Tab-separated table of C-alpha atoms in Angstrom:
chain	number	residue	atom	x	y	z
S	1	MET	CA	0.000	0.000	0.000
S	2	ALA	CA	1.302	3.432	-0.905
S	3	PRO	CA	1.699	5.809	2.061
S	4	ILE	CA	-0.600	8.836	2.399
S	5	THR	CA	0.649	12.119	3.806
S	6	ILE	CA	-1.237	13.298	6.888
S	7	ARG	CA	0.362	16.324	8.550
S	8	SER	CA	-2.534	17.659	10.614
S	9	VAL	CA	-5.681	16.252	12.215
S	10	LEU	CA	-8.698	18.021	13.688
S	11	ILE	CA	-10.518	16.270	16.547
S	12	SER	CA	-14.051	17.680	16.728
S	13	GLU	CA	-15.284	15.768	19.793
S	14	SER	CA	-14.053	14.593	23.147
S	15	VAL	CA	-11.951	11.460	22.619
S	16	ASP	CA	-9.541	9.625	24.873
S	17	PRO	CA	-6.240	11.531	25.364
S	18	ARG	CA	-4.334	8.571	23.896
S	19	CYS	CA	-5.691	9.534	20.479
S	20	ARG	CA	-3.888	12.863	20.470
S	21	ALA	CA	-0.793	11.396	22.111
S	22	VAL	CA	-0.356	8.633	19.509
S	23	LEU	CA	-0.809	11.037	16.606
S	24	GLU	CA	1.632	13.605	18.006
S	25	GLU	CA	4.202	10.909	18.828
S	26	ASN	CA	4.232	10.157	15.125
S	27	GLY	CA	4.716	13.740	13.985
S	28	ILE	CA	1.106	14.649	13.233
S	29	ARG	CA	-0.129	18.046	14.402
S	30	VAL	CA	-3.394	17.779	16.373
S	31	THR	CA	-6.025	20.391	17.180
S	32	GLU	CA	-8.990	19.650	19.439
S	33	ARG	CA	-12.082	21.815	18.924
S	34	PRO	CA	-15.194	20.115	20.303
S	35	ASN	CA	-18.782	21.354	19.990
S	36	MET	CA	-18.322	23.312	16.763
S	37	LYS	CA	-21.371	24.334	14.765
S	38	THR	CA	-21.608	23.157	11.161
S	39	GLU	CA	-20.515	26.517	9.769
S	40	GLU	CA	-17.524	26.623	12.091
S	41	LEU	CA	-16.463	23.104	11.122
S	42	MET	CA	-16.793	23.924	7.413
S	43	ALA	CA	-14.433	26.852	7.866
S	44	GLU	CA	-11.987	25.031	10.153
S	45	ILE	CA	-11.707	21.750	8.227
S	46	GLN	CA	-9.964	23.458	5.309
S	47	ASN	CA	-6.777	23.609	7.360
S	48	TYR	CA	-6.476	19.857	8.028
S	49	ASP	CA	-5.680	16.579	6.261
S	50	GLY	CA	-7.656	14.426	8.700
S	51	LEU	CA	-10.779	14.643	10.863
S	52	VAL	CA	-11.521	12.466	13.917
S	53	VAL	CA	-15.111	12.293	15.212
S	54	ARG	CA	-17.280	10.168	17.462
S	55	SER	CA	-21.056	10.099	16.876
S	56	ALA	CA	-22.197	13.656	17.620
S	57	THR	CA	-20.449	15.387	14.686
S	58	LYS	CA	-22.487	15.072	11.495
S	59	VAL	CA	-19.961	15.005	8.674
S	60	THR	CA	-22.243	16.047	5.829
S	61	ALA	CA	-21.547	16.442	2.118
S	62	ASP	CA	-21.334	20.215	2.654
S	63	ILE	CA	-18.542	19.772	5.187
S	64	ILE	CA	-16.674	17.274	3.001
S	65	ASN	CA	-16.993	19.478	-0.083
S	66	ALA	CA	-15.822	22.558	1.822
S	67	THR	CA	-12.185	21.437	1.548
S	68	ASP	CA	-9.830	19.920	-0.989
S	69	ASN	CA	-7.245	18.990	1.640
S	70	LEU	CA	-9.131	16.317	3.586
S	71	LYS	CA	-7.771	12.804	3.039
S	72	ILE	CA	-9.294	10.814	5.893
S	73	ILE	CA	-12.265	10.847	8.252
S	74	GLY	CA	-11.722	8.659	11.314
S	75	ARG	CA	-14.716	7.588	13.384
S	76	ALA	CA	-13.730	6.576	16.903
S	77	GLY	CA	-16.418	3.904	17.117
S	78	THR	CA	-18.012	1.168	15.029
S	79	GLY	CA	-20.674	2.859	12.906
S	80	VAL	CA	-20.334	5.603	10.314
S	81	ASP	CA	-23.995	6.680	10.208
S	82	ASN	CA	-22.962	10.249	10.971
S	83	VAL	CA	-20.618	10.430	7.968
S	84	ASP	CA	-21.789	10.908	4.378
S	85	VAL	CA	-19.691	8.041	3.010
S	86	ASP	CA	-20.917	8.547	-0.571
S	87	ALA	CA	-19.838	12.183	-0.565
S	88	ALA	CA	-16.466	11.221	0.926
S	89	THR	CA	-15.973	8.514	-1.699
S	90	LYS	CA	-16.728	10.929	-4.550
S	91	LYS	CA	-14.242	13.361	-3.046
S	92	GLY	CA	-11.567	10.663	-2.672
S	93	VAL	CA	-11.633	10.764	1.136
S	94	ILE	CA	-11.057	7.538	3.086
S	95	VAL	CA	-13.598	6.842	5.831
S	96	MET	CA	-12.530	4.443	8.568
S	97	ASN	CA	-13.938	3.308	11.884
S	98	THR	CA	-12.630	1.250	14.789
S	99	PRO	CA	-14.265	-2.141	14.243
S	100	SER	CA	-13.394	-3.706	17.578
S	101	GLY	CA	-12.990	-0.797	19.993
S	102	ASN	CA	-16.415	-1.017	21.630
S	103	THR	CA	-17.122	-4.714	21.002
S	104	ILE	CA	-17.062	-5.829	24.639
S	105	SER	CA	-18.997	-2.821	25.941
S	106	ALA	CA	-21.759	-3.186	23.334
S	107	ALA	CA	-21.967	-6.934	23.912
S	108	GLU	CA	-22.198	-6.496	27.675
S	109	LEU	CA	-24.984	-3.917	27.369
S	110	THR	CA	-26.891	-6.275	25.075
S	111	CYS	CA	-26.601	-9.048	27.665
S	112	ILE	CA	-27.745	-6.664	30.393
S	113	MET	CA	-30.802	-5.792	28.296
S	114	LEU	CA	-31.629	-9.478	27.806
S	115	MET	CA	-31.345	-10.163	31.533
S	116	ASN	CA	-33.445	-7.134	32.462
S	117	LEU	CA	-36.128	-8.135	29.970
S	118	SER	CA	-36.324	-11.562	31.562
S	119	ARG	CA	-36.657	-10.255	35.153
S	120	ASN	CA	-38.167	-6.736	34.805
S	121	VAL	CA	-35.454	-5.235	37.017
S	122	PRO	CA	-35.769	-1.589	35.832
S	123	GLN	CA	-39.561	-1.599	36.266
S	124	ALA	CA	-39.284	-3.200	39.706
S	125	THR	CA	-36.676	-0.632	40.725
S	126	MET	CA	-38.939	2.278	39.727
S	127	SER	CA	-41.843	0.679	41.606
S	128	MET	CA	-39.707	0.358	44.736
S	129	LYS	CA	-38.639	4.005	44.499
S	130	GLN	CA	-42.313	4.937	44.388
S	131	GLY	CA	-42.832	3.158	47.740
S	132	ASN	CA	-44.418	-0.031	46.383
S	133	TRP	CA	-43.743	-3.677	47.193
S	134	ASP	CA	-45.351	-5.604	44.344
S	135	ARG	CA	-43.826	-9.041	43.853
S	136	LYS	CA	-46.561	-10.524	41.661
S	137	LYS	CA	-46.523	-7.681	39.142
S	138	PHE	CA	-42.928	-8.330	38.155
S	139	MET	CA	-42.987	-12.084	37.645
S	140	GLY	CA	-40.133	-12.967	35.294
S	141	SER	CA	-38.801	-15.986	33.433
S	142	GLU	CA	-35.521	-17.861	33.322
S	143	LEU	CA	-33.115	-17.494	30.446
S	144	PHE	CA	-32.067	-21.119	30.861
S	145	GLY	CA	-33.313	-23.249	27.954
S	146	LYS	CA	-34.619	-20.284	25.978
S	147	VAL	CA	-33.707	-19.646	22.332
S	148	LEU	CA	-31.767	-16.505	21.468
S	149	GLY	CA	-31.709	-15.427	17.822
S	150	ILE	CA	-28.683	-13.299	16.927
S	151	VAL	CA	-29.008	-11.406	13.643
S	152	GLY	CA	-25.484	-10.358	12.707
S	153	LEU	CA	-22.636	-12.632	13.769
S	154	GLY	CA	-19.699	-10.285	13.683
S	155	ARG	CA	-17.526	-9.364	16.653
S	156	ILE	CA	-20.373	-8.180	18.883
S	157	GLY	CA	-22.753	-10.975	17.935
S	158	LYS	CA	-20.072	-13.535	18.737
S	159	GLU	CA	-19.401	-12.037	22.182
S	160	VAL	CA	-23.122	-11.912	22.983
S	161	ALA	CA	-23.459	-15.572	22.020
S	162	SER	CA	-20.623	-16.750	24.259
S	163	ARG	CA	-21.962	-14.820	27.257
S	164	MET	CA	-25.595	-15.887	26.911
S	165	GLN	CA	-24.593	-19.512	26.393
S	166	SER	CA	-23.271	-19.392	29.947
S	167	PHE	CA	-26.904	-18.855	31.032
S	168	GLY	CA	-27.890	-22.042	29.240
S	169	MET	CA	-29.501	-20.305	26.270
S	170	LYS	CA	-29.604	-21.991	22.865
S	171	THR	CA	-28.079	-19.583	20.343
S	172	ILE	CA	-29.110	-19.547	16.688
S	173	GLY	CA	-28.231	-16.866	14.168
S	174	TYR	CA	-28.040	-15.371	10.712
S	175	ASP	CA	-25.192	-13.588	8.953
S	176	PRO	CA	-24.482	-13.038	5.238
S	177	ILE	CA	-20.704	-13.016	5.661
S	178	THR	CA	-19.654	-15.325	8.490
S	179	PRO	CA	-19.464	-18.945	7.242
S	180	PRO	CA	-21.808	-21.336	9.110
S	181	GLU	CA	-18.917	-23.602	10.098
S	182	VAL	CA	-17.192	-20.632	11.776
S	183	SER	CA	-20.215	-19.612	13.855
S	184	ALA	CA	-20.843	-23.281	14.660
S	185	SER	CA	-17.383	-23.416	16.241
S	186	TRP	CA	-18.567	-20.922	18.843
S	187	GLY	CA	-21.953	-22.512	19.372
S	188	VAL	CA	-24.269	-20.658	17.004
S	189	GLU	CA	-26.309	-22.593	14.449
S	190	GLN	CA	-26.900	-20.502	11.336
S	191	MET	CA	-30.127	-20.560	9.342
S	192	SER	CA	-32.244	-18.359	7.096
S	193	LEU	CA	-34.229	-15.534	8.670
S	194	GLU	CA	-37.473	-17.288	7.691
S	195	LYS	CA	-36.458	-20.305	9.809
S	196	LEU	CA	-35.006	-18.202	12.622
S	197	TRP	CA	-37.944	-15.922	13.481
S	198	PRO	CA	-40.439	-18.602	14.634
S	199	GLN	CA	-37.932	-20.318	16.960
S	200	CYS	CA	-36.817	-17.361	19.051
S	201	ASP	CA	-37.806	-16.434	22.578
S	202	TYR	CA	-35.416	-13.478	22.372
S	203	ILE	CA	-33.954	-11.674	19.338
S	204	THR	CA	-30.995	-9.293	19.269
S	205	VAL	CA	-29.767	-7.437	16.181
S	206	HIS	CA	-26.125	-6.601	15.431
S	207	THR	CA	-26.079	-5.464	11.799
S	208	PRO	CA	-25.013	-2.166	10.254
S	209	LEU	CA	-27.792	0.210	9.178
S	210	MET	CA	-28.152	0.019	5.398
S	211	PRO	CA	-31.074	-0.132	2.951
S	212	SER	CA	-31.296	-3.906	3.306
S	213	THR	CA	-31.489	-3.798	7.129
S	214	VAL	CA	-33.878	-0.860	7.596
S	215	GLY	CA	-37.049	-2.293	9.137
S	216	LEU	CA	-35.563	-5.787	9.360
S	217	LEU	CA	-38.028	-6.405	12.179
S	218	SER	CA	-41.345	-5.219	10.761
S	219	ASP	CA	-45.049	-6.047	11.016
S	220	GLU	CA	-44.447	-9.006	8.702
S	221	THR	CA	-41.458	-10.196	10.726
S	222	PHE	CA	-43.207	-9.932	14.089
S	223	ALA	CA	-46.113	-11.936	12.660
S	224	LEU	CA	-43.676	-14.805	12.012
S	225	CYS	CA	-42.320	-14.758	15.581
S	226	LYS	CA	-43.515	-16.536	18.699
S	227	ARG	CA	-46.154	-14.584	20.557
S	228	GLY	CA	-44.443	-12.685	23.358
S	229	VAL	CA	-40.991	-12.626	21.743
S	230	LYS	CA	-38.617	-10.103	23.321
S	231	VAL	CA	-36.242	-8.018	21.210
S	232	VAL	CA	-33.070	-6.004	21.812
S	233	ASN	CA	-31.465	-3.340	19.632
S	234	CYS	CA	-28.097	-2.021	20.776
S	235	ALA	CA	-26.894	-1.628	17.182
S	236	ARG	CA	-28.546	1.119	15.106
S	237	GLY	CA	-31.908	2.839	15.269
S	238	GLY	CA	-34.116	1.840	12.360
S	239	ILE	CA	-33.155	-1.832	12.145
S	240	ILE	CA	-36.336	-2.461	14.113
S	241	ASP	CA	-39.317	-0.614	12.636
S	242	GLU	CA	-40.327	1.508	15.637
S	243	ALA	CA	-43.998	1.858	14.624
S	244	ALA	CA	-44.234	-1.901	14.026
S	245	LEU	CA	-42.567	-2.581	17.374
S	246	LEU	CA	-45.096	-0.383	19.175
S	247	ARG	CA	-47.971	-2.198	17.477
S	248	ALA	CA	-46.452	-5.561	18.421
S	249	LEU	CA	-46.050	-4.447	22.040
S	250	GLU	CA	-49.639	-3.195	22.216
S	251	SER	CA	-51.003	-6.456	20.776
S	252	GLY	CA	-48.802	-8.657	22.960
S	253	GLN	CA	-47.064	-10.202	19.951
S	254	CYS	CA	-43.872	-8.673	21.364
S	255	GLY	CA	-43.474	-9.197	25.098
S	256	GLY	CA	-40.796	-6.569	25.679
S	257	ALA	CA	-38.017	-4.571	24.095
S	258	GLY	CA	-34.609	-3.308	25.170
S	259	LEU	CA	-33.584	-0.272	23.137
S	260	ASP	CA	-30.297	1.606	23.285
S	261	VAL	CA	-30.748	3.268	19.891
S	262	PHE	CA	-33.512	5.107	18.049
S	263	VAL	CA	-34.178	6.441	14.560
S	264	GLU	CA	-34.160	9.950	15.985
S	265	GLU	CA	-31.841	10.651	18.909
S	266	PRO	CA	-33.028	11.857	21.301
S	267	PRO	CA	-36.477	10.577	20.276
S	268	LYS	CA	-39.178	13.239	20.156
S	269	ASP	CA	-41.896	10.610	20.003
S	270	ARG	CA	-41.783	9.041	23.471
S	271	SER	CA	-44.324	6.264	22.807
S	272	LEU	CA	-41.737	3.500	22.964
S	273	VAL	CA	-39.694	5.012	25.772
S	274	ASN	CA	-42.804	5.382	27.933
S	275	HIS	CA	-44.196	1.929	27.184
S	276	PRO	CA	-44.246	-0.228	30.347
S	277	ASN	CA	-42.636	-3.188	28.565
S	278	VAL	CA	-39.732	-1.211	27.134
S	279	ILE	CA	-36.411	-0.573	28.843
S	280	SER	CA	-34.251	2.025	27.176
S	281	CYS	CA	-30.937	3.868	27.365
S	282	PRO	CA	-29.638	7.039	25.681
S	283	HIS	CA	-27.271	5.222	23.268
S	284	LEU	CA	-24.842	3.928	25.894
S	285	GLY	CA	-23.437	0.953	23.947
S	286	ALA	CA	-19.930	2.388	23.765
S	287	SER	CA	-20.168	4.552	26.864
S	288	THR	CA	-17.579	2.880	29.051
S	289	LYS	CA	-14.165	4.178	29.991
S	290	GLU	CA	-12.557	1.113	28.482
S	291	ALA	CA	-14.345	1.371	25.128
S	292	GLN	CA	-13.602	5.055	24.748
S	293	ALA	CA	-9.942	4.463	25.541
S	294	ARG	CA	-9.719	1.669	22.978
S	295	CYS	CA	-11.587	3.572	20.247
S	296	GLY	CA	-9.510	6.718	20.713
S	297	GLU	CA	-6.211	4.857	20.608
S	298	ASP	CA	-7.305	2.513	17.801
S	299	ILE	CA	-8.312	5.288	15.388
S	300	ALA	CA	-5.004	7.059	15.986
S	301	LEU	CA	-3.004	3.868	15.399
S	302	GLN	CA	-4.970	3.146	12.221
S	303	ILE	CA	-4.217	6.609	10.870
S	304	VAL	CA	-0.524	6.196	11.714
S	305	ASP	CA	-0.430	2.795	9.977
S	306	MET	CA	-1.976	4.366	6.898
S	307	VAL	CA	0.583	7.178	6.900
S	308	LYS	CA	3.400	4.632	7.117
S	309	GLY	CA	1.955	2.530	4.299
S	310	LYS	CA	1.222	-0.434	6.567
S	311	ASN	CA	-2.116	-2.168	7.142
S	312	LEU	CA	-5.301	-0.239	6.417
S	313	ILE	CA	-7.818	-1.417	9.009
S	314	GLY	CA	-11.413	-0.270	9.339
S	315	ALA	CA	-11.795	1.520	5.977
S	316	VAL	CA	-15.417	1.325	4.826
S	317	ASN	CA	-15.329	2.809	1.314
S	318	ALA	CA	-13.526	0.268	-0.850
S	319	GLN	CA	-13.596	2.489	-3.937
S	320	VAL	CA	-11.280	5.023	-2.314
S	321	LEU	CA	-9.096	2.221	-0.979
S	322	ALA	CA	-8.114	1.370	-4.522
S	323	SER	CA	-6.146	4.611	-4.852
S	324	THR	CA	-4.117	3.789	-1.746
S	325	PHE	CA	-2.774	0.518	-3.114
S	326	SER	CA	-0.213	-0.340	-5.763
S	327	GLN	CA	-1.229	-0.186	-9.413
S	328	GLU	CA	-1.631	-3.979	-9.540
S	329	SER	CA	-3.925	-4.009	-6.525
S	330	HIS	CA	-5.915	-1.100	-7.942
S	331	GLN	CA	-6.542	-3.081	-11.133
S	332	LEU	CA	-7.602	-6.174	-9.194
S	333	ILE	CA	-10.063	-4.198	-7.096
S	334	LYS	CA	-11.548	-2.736	-10.280
S	335	LEU	CA	-11.882	-6.310	-11.530
S	336	GLY	CA	-13.871	-7.225	-8.398
S	337	GLU	CA	-16.222	-4.286	-8.911
S	338	ALA	CA	-16.739	-5.122	-12.589
S	339	VAL	CA	-17.376	-8.842	-12.020
S	340	GLY	CA	-19.940	-8.057	-9.331
S	341	ALA	CA	-21.690	-5.594	-11.665
S	342	VAL	CA	-21.817	-8.113	-14.536
S	343	LEU	CA	-23.370	-10.816	-12.359
S	344	GLN	CA	-25.897	-8.401	-10.884
S	345	SER	CA	-26.970	-7.293	-14.389
S	346	CYS	CA	-26.994	-10.702	-16.083
S	347	SER	CA	-29.072	-12.597	-13.539
S	348	ALA	CA	-32.654	-13.269	-14.568
S	349	SER	CA	-33.826	-11.029	-11.694
S	350	PRO	CA	-31.272	-8.171	-11.396
S	351	LYS	CA	-33.010	-6.643	-8.362
S	352	ALA	CA	-33.502	-9.921	-6.506
S	353	PRO	CA	-31.269	-10.762	-3.525
S	354	TRP	CA	-28.397	-13.180	-4.010
S	355	SER	CA	-29.156	-16.352	-2.070
S	356	HIS	CA	-25.488	-17.352	-1.880
S	357	VAL	CA	-22.125	-16.010	-2.993
S	358	GLN	CA	-18.913	-18.002	-3.501
S	359	ILE	CA	-15.806	-15.897	-4.179
S	360	THR	CA	-12.543	-17.575	-5.124
S	361	THR	CA	-9.346	-15.700	-5.933
S	362	GLN	CA	-6.173	-17.356	-7.209
S	363	GLY	CA	-2.599	-16.321	-7.904
S	364	GLU	CA	0.414	-14.933	-6.097
S	365	VAL	CA	-0.224	-11.442	-7.436
S	366	ILE	CA	-3.415	-11.158	-5.384
S	367	GLY	CA	-1.976	-10.245	-2.014
S	368	TYR	CA	-3.800	-10.161	1.269
S	369	VAL	CA	-5.079	-6.586	1.122
S	370	ALA	CA	-6.112	-6.709	-2.525
S	371	LYS	CA	-7.872	-10.038	-1.998
S	372	GLU	CA	-9.934	-8.690	0.892
S	373	ASP	CA	-10.995	-5.641	-1.089
S	374	ILE	CA	-11.822	-7.610	-4.245
S	375	HIS	CA	-14.207	-9.621	-2.055
S	376	ARG	CA	-15.624	-6.459	-0.512
S	377	CYS	CA	-16.218	-4.811	-3.919
S	378	ILE	CA	-18.112	-7.878	-5.161
S	379	ILE	CA	-20.235	-8.091	-2.009
S	380	LEU	CA	-21.171	-4.401	-2.428
S	381	HIS	CA	-23.299	-5.536	-5.377
S	382	CYS	CA	-25.544	-7.625	-3.094
S	383	VAL	CA	-28.501	-5.264	-2.899
S	384	THR	CA	-29.989	-7.061	0.106
S	385	LEU	CA	-28.725	-9.341	2.831
S	386	THR	CA	-27.702	-12.757	1.529
S	387	PRO	CA	-27.798	-15.984	3.517
S	388	GLN	CA	-24.199	-16.935	2.919
S	389	VAL	CA	-20.974	-15.554	1.451
S	390	ASN	CA	-18.051	-17.990	1.225
S	391	GLN	CA	-14.616	-16.637	0.407
S	392	SER	CA	-11.387	-18.444	-0.403
S	393	HIS	CA	-7.976	-17.682	-1.844
S	394	SER	CA	-5.313	-19.904	-3.337
S	395	ALA	CA	-1.790	-18.581	-3.768
S	396	SER	CA	-1.024	-21.196	-6.424
S	397	ASN	CA	0.278	-19.535	-9.524
S	398	VAL	CA	-2.378	-20.852	-11.906
S	399	ALA	CA	-2.343	-17.622	-13.851
S	400	ALA	CA	0.373	-15.030	-13.635
S	401	GLU	CA	-2.192	-12.242	-13.630
S	402	GLY	CA	-4.404	-13.797	-10.951
S	403	LEU	CA	-7.964	-15.046	-11.328
S	404	CYS	CA	-11.212	-14.013	-9.667
S	405	GLN	CA	-14.145	-16.448	-9.799
S	406	VAL	CA	-17.563	-15.550	-8.422
S	407	GLU	CA	-20.658	-17.747	-8.273
S	408	VAL	CA	-24.003	-16.409	-7.046
S	409	GLY	CA	-27.455	-17.882	-6.587
S	410	VAL	CA	-30.561	-15.907	-7.552
S	411	ASN	CA	-34.094	-17.309	-7.300
S	412	GLY	CA	-32.842	-20.883	-7.514
S	413	CYS	CA	-30.534	-20.245	-10.483
S	414	SER	CA	-26.742	-20.157	-10.387
S	415	TYR	CA	-24.536	-17.661	-12.249
S	416	LYS	CA	-20.755	-17.780	-12.468
S	417	ALA	CA	-18.151	-15.366	-13.768
S	418	ILE	CA	-14.370	-15.692	-14.059
S	419	GLY	CA	-12.215	-12.628	-14.629
S	420	SER	CA	-8.610	-11.565	-14.673
S	421	VAL	CA	-6.409	-8.587	-15.457
S	422	ARG	CA	-4.663	-8.573	-18.855
S	423	GLY	CA	-2.314	-5.764	-19.792
S	424	GLY	CA	-3.519	-3.737	-16.834
S	425	VAL	CA	-7.195	-4.027	-17.908
S	426	PRO	CA	-9.931	-6.088	-16.155
S	427	VAL	CA	-11.330	-8.753	-18.492
S	428	LEU	CA	-14.054	-11.378	-18.314
S	429	LEU	CA	-12.963	-14.859	-19.339
S	430	GLU	CA	-16.111	-16.859	-18.659
S	431	LEU	CA	-19.785	-16.236	-17.874
S	432	SER	CA	-21.939	-19.148	-16.661
S	433	ASP	CA	-19.932	-21.830	-18.512
S	434	SER	CA	-19.632	-19.736	-21.674
S	435	VAL	CA	-15.878	-19.399	-22.198
S	436	PHE	CA	-15.178	-16.406	-24.435
S	437	ARG	CA	-12.862	-16.884	-27.411
S	438	GLN	CA	-11.551	-13.369	-26.832
S	439	PRO	CA	-11.584	-11.992	-23.267
S	440	VAL	CA	-14.258	-9.334	-22.761
S	441	THR	CA	-12.730	-5.994	-21.820
S	442	LEU	CA	-14.744	-4.813	-18.807
S	443	ASN	CA	-14.972	-1.187	-19.799
S	444	GLY	CA	-17.514	1.049	-21.531
S	445	ASN	CA	-21.066	0.138	-22.591
S	446	LEU	CA	-21.523	-3.635	-22.659
S	447	LEU	CA	-24.415	-5.762	-23.881
S	448	PHE	CA	-24.522	-9.366	-22.695
S	449	PHE	CA	-27.041	-11.663	-24.345
S	450	LYS	CA	-27.822	-15.365	-24.263
S	451	ALA	CA	-28.773	-17.156	-27.462
S	452	SER	CA	-28.360	-20.357	-29.438
S	453	ALA	CA	-25.461	-20.500	-31.886
S	454	ASP	CA	-26.542	-19.299	-35.330
S	455	PRO	CA	-24.447	-18.090	-38.295
S	456	GLN	CA	-26.828	-15.140	-38.676
S	457	LEU	CA	-26.916	-14.224	-34.976
S	458	LEU	CA	-24.309	-11.450	-35.012
S	459	THR	CA	-25.718	-9.928	-38.212
S	460	SER	CA	-29.208	-9.892	-36.715
S	461	VAL	CA	-28.045	-8.306	-33.449
S	462	ILE	CA	-26.042	-5.643	-35.291
S	463	GLY	CA	-29.104	-4.840	-37.398
S	464	LEU	CA	-31.378	-4.511	-34.362
S	465	LEU	CA	-28.837	-2.302	-32.565
S	466	ALA	CA	-28.428	-0.108	-35.655
S	467	ALA	CA	-32.206	0.360	-35.769
S	468	GLU	CA	-31.918	1.698	-32.206
S	469	GLY	CA	-29.116	4.079	-33.234
S	470	VAL	CA	-26.394	2.062	-31.466
S	471	GLU	CA	-23.076	1.152	-33.098
S	472	VAL	CA	-21.174	-2.081	-32.352
S	473	GLU	CA	-17.600	-1.428	-31.179
S	474	SER	CA	-16.513	-4.961	-30.226
S	475	PHE	CA	-17.796	-8.532	-30.105
S	476	SER	CA	-16.846	-11.565	-28.017
S	477	GLY	CA	-18.412	-14.945	-28.652
S	478	PRO	CA	-18.137	-18.280	-26.829
S	479	ALA	CA	-15.588	-20.891	-27.835
S	480	ASP	CA	-18.255	-23.577	-27.713
S	481	ARG	CA	-20.958	-23.689	-30.386
S	482	ALA	CA	-23.548	-25.937	-28.723
S	483	GLY	CA	-26.568	-24.912	-26.638
S	484	ASP	CA	-27.608	-21.565	-25.232
S	485	LEU	CA	-24.490	-19.460	-24.617
S	486	TRP	CA	-23.496	-15.965	-23.581
S	487	TYR	CA	-22.184	-13.360	-26.009
S	488	CYS	CA	-20.920	-9.824	-25.386
S	489	VAL	CA	-21.091	-6.715	-27.567
S	490	GLY	CA	-19.325	-3.447	-26.837
S	491	MET	CA	-21.609	-0.563	-27.835
S	492	SER	CA	-21.337	3.163	-28.552
S	493	SER	CA	-24.187	3.750	-26.066
S	494	LEU	CA	-26.720	1.780	-24.073
S	495	ILE	CA	-29.812	0.618	-25.947
S	496	LYS	CA	-33.037	2.358	-24.933
S	497	ASP	CA	-35.210	-0.772	-24.986
S	498	LEU	CA	-33.765	-4.262	-24.539
S	499	ASN	CA	-37.045	-5.710	-25.770
S	500	ALA	CA	-35.902	-4.786	-29.281
S	501	LEU	CA	-33.568	-7.818	-29.086
S	502	LYS	CA	-36.279	-10.321	-28.137
S	503	PRO	CA	-36.705	-11.695	-31.679
S	504	VAL	CA	-33.159	-13.131	-31.687
S	505	VAL	CA	-31.985	-13.566	-28.064
S	506	LYS	CA	-33.359	-15.399	-25.018
S	507	HIS	CA	-32.009	-13.026	-22.383
S	508	ALA	CA	-30.221	-9.680	-22.533
S	509	ALA	CA	-28.601	-7.321	-20.042
S	510	GLN	CA	-26.566	-4.152	-20.407
S	511	LEU	CA	-24.388	-2.024	-18.171
S	512	SER	CA	-21.794	0.724	-18.238
S	513	ILE	CA	-18.444	0.131	-16.557
């Protein structure tokens, strides 16, 4: 990885003193200015290469676009909801967080929520403070033998599982990235969400907030659950549909909820907070001395590593990462993006979720960092959560340039693509068992179509494209001549209506790379 020059960093919130100390020990000038208004931050940020925030500072597109000097935004915590990652990516700014800094603290709070939901401790405490002694009102239930569903089996989900297993809970889970055999090694049986919901006595969510996880627990989801299921959200507000949760609580379908996060913080609508079966906190997941110390030091160390050209940990925008690597790695990451885009476009249902993803990279040239980011770029094309993503890498020198093979499942069908880099350019070698005679250059406007071999096929396609005002710039056909196979045409522009090709092809897809 090529080093990046960071001479000065602005810290806009209160972080652990170790953050400043580590940065200054490595020759980086640090200024701490907490509680700035947006206008003040927009004016101040122009003087710095880096910005370190926690969760209170909203790093909007206006702030990012107010400077041409900013190279990195460091979030001392796990999420980046308060950072406009898209705007940063367009501006070429790396966004990184501290993936493990608050893991233990967030996991412990989740466990506390689960225990309090089972024994009504907060409600009983308030009753006692009001002078009451009501033992029957706060009858609880044991955790022993109950089923805990963990949605999101990353660092925090794993720690929650190990702790609640000590109470004798059965732990089941779902995660699109963690292989089932890995989670099984720490006692969590993975399954689809459809199978998980009906089994759970308790559910806790530990996913990032993204379009595919907004409203993950909804009216439809609660209807699939056991009556009286209890839920915990110490991850991100919005993963549980708050209106649906309130309806489930009122109907008794949900027996209780532990909430540390809300869509709006602090919440103006107090319906959930005031509900007798809800226990809540003001976003305290990372609010421990230990977590803040770790997050502050971790973000500083990550920035220093980046400056020295060492490991780049916690970066969330893979597109920007490409510019920080060597030219070879940059090309391989572009290959990963292109292969993911081709598979997304060519599946029979381009907007449908991928049911499984198998990513295999081969070759010495694909080093550790590049391999991880090729995988990440491909997974970015999964528009919704997928049940399983398996990743593997072989260093065997099968091809000097390195190979990237991706297989995905969509609506019961399987699609496979194999790509490589030739002469510094990403190319597609094979698409769903159609091996191209000439590698497809993954650049420009591309039309992929599936059809039976016919001597008149190319002439017919060219004629139909010409009628749409589109010129053919390149053509790649399959080496085989039997059955329905994939072809690729490079075009001067995208065709307005793919239905124009229906007379001669069985399936068509187009994209710009």
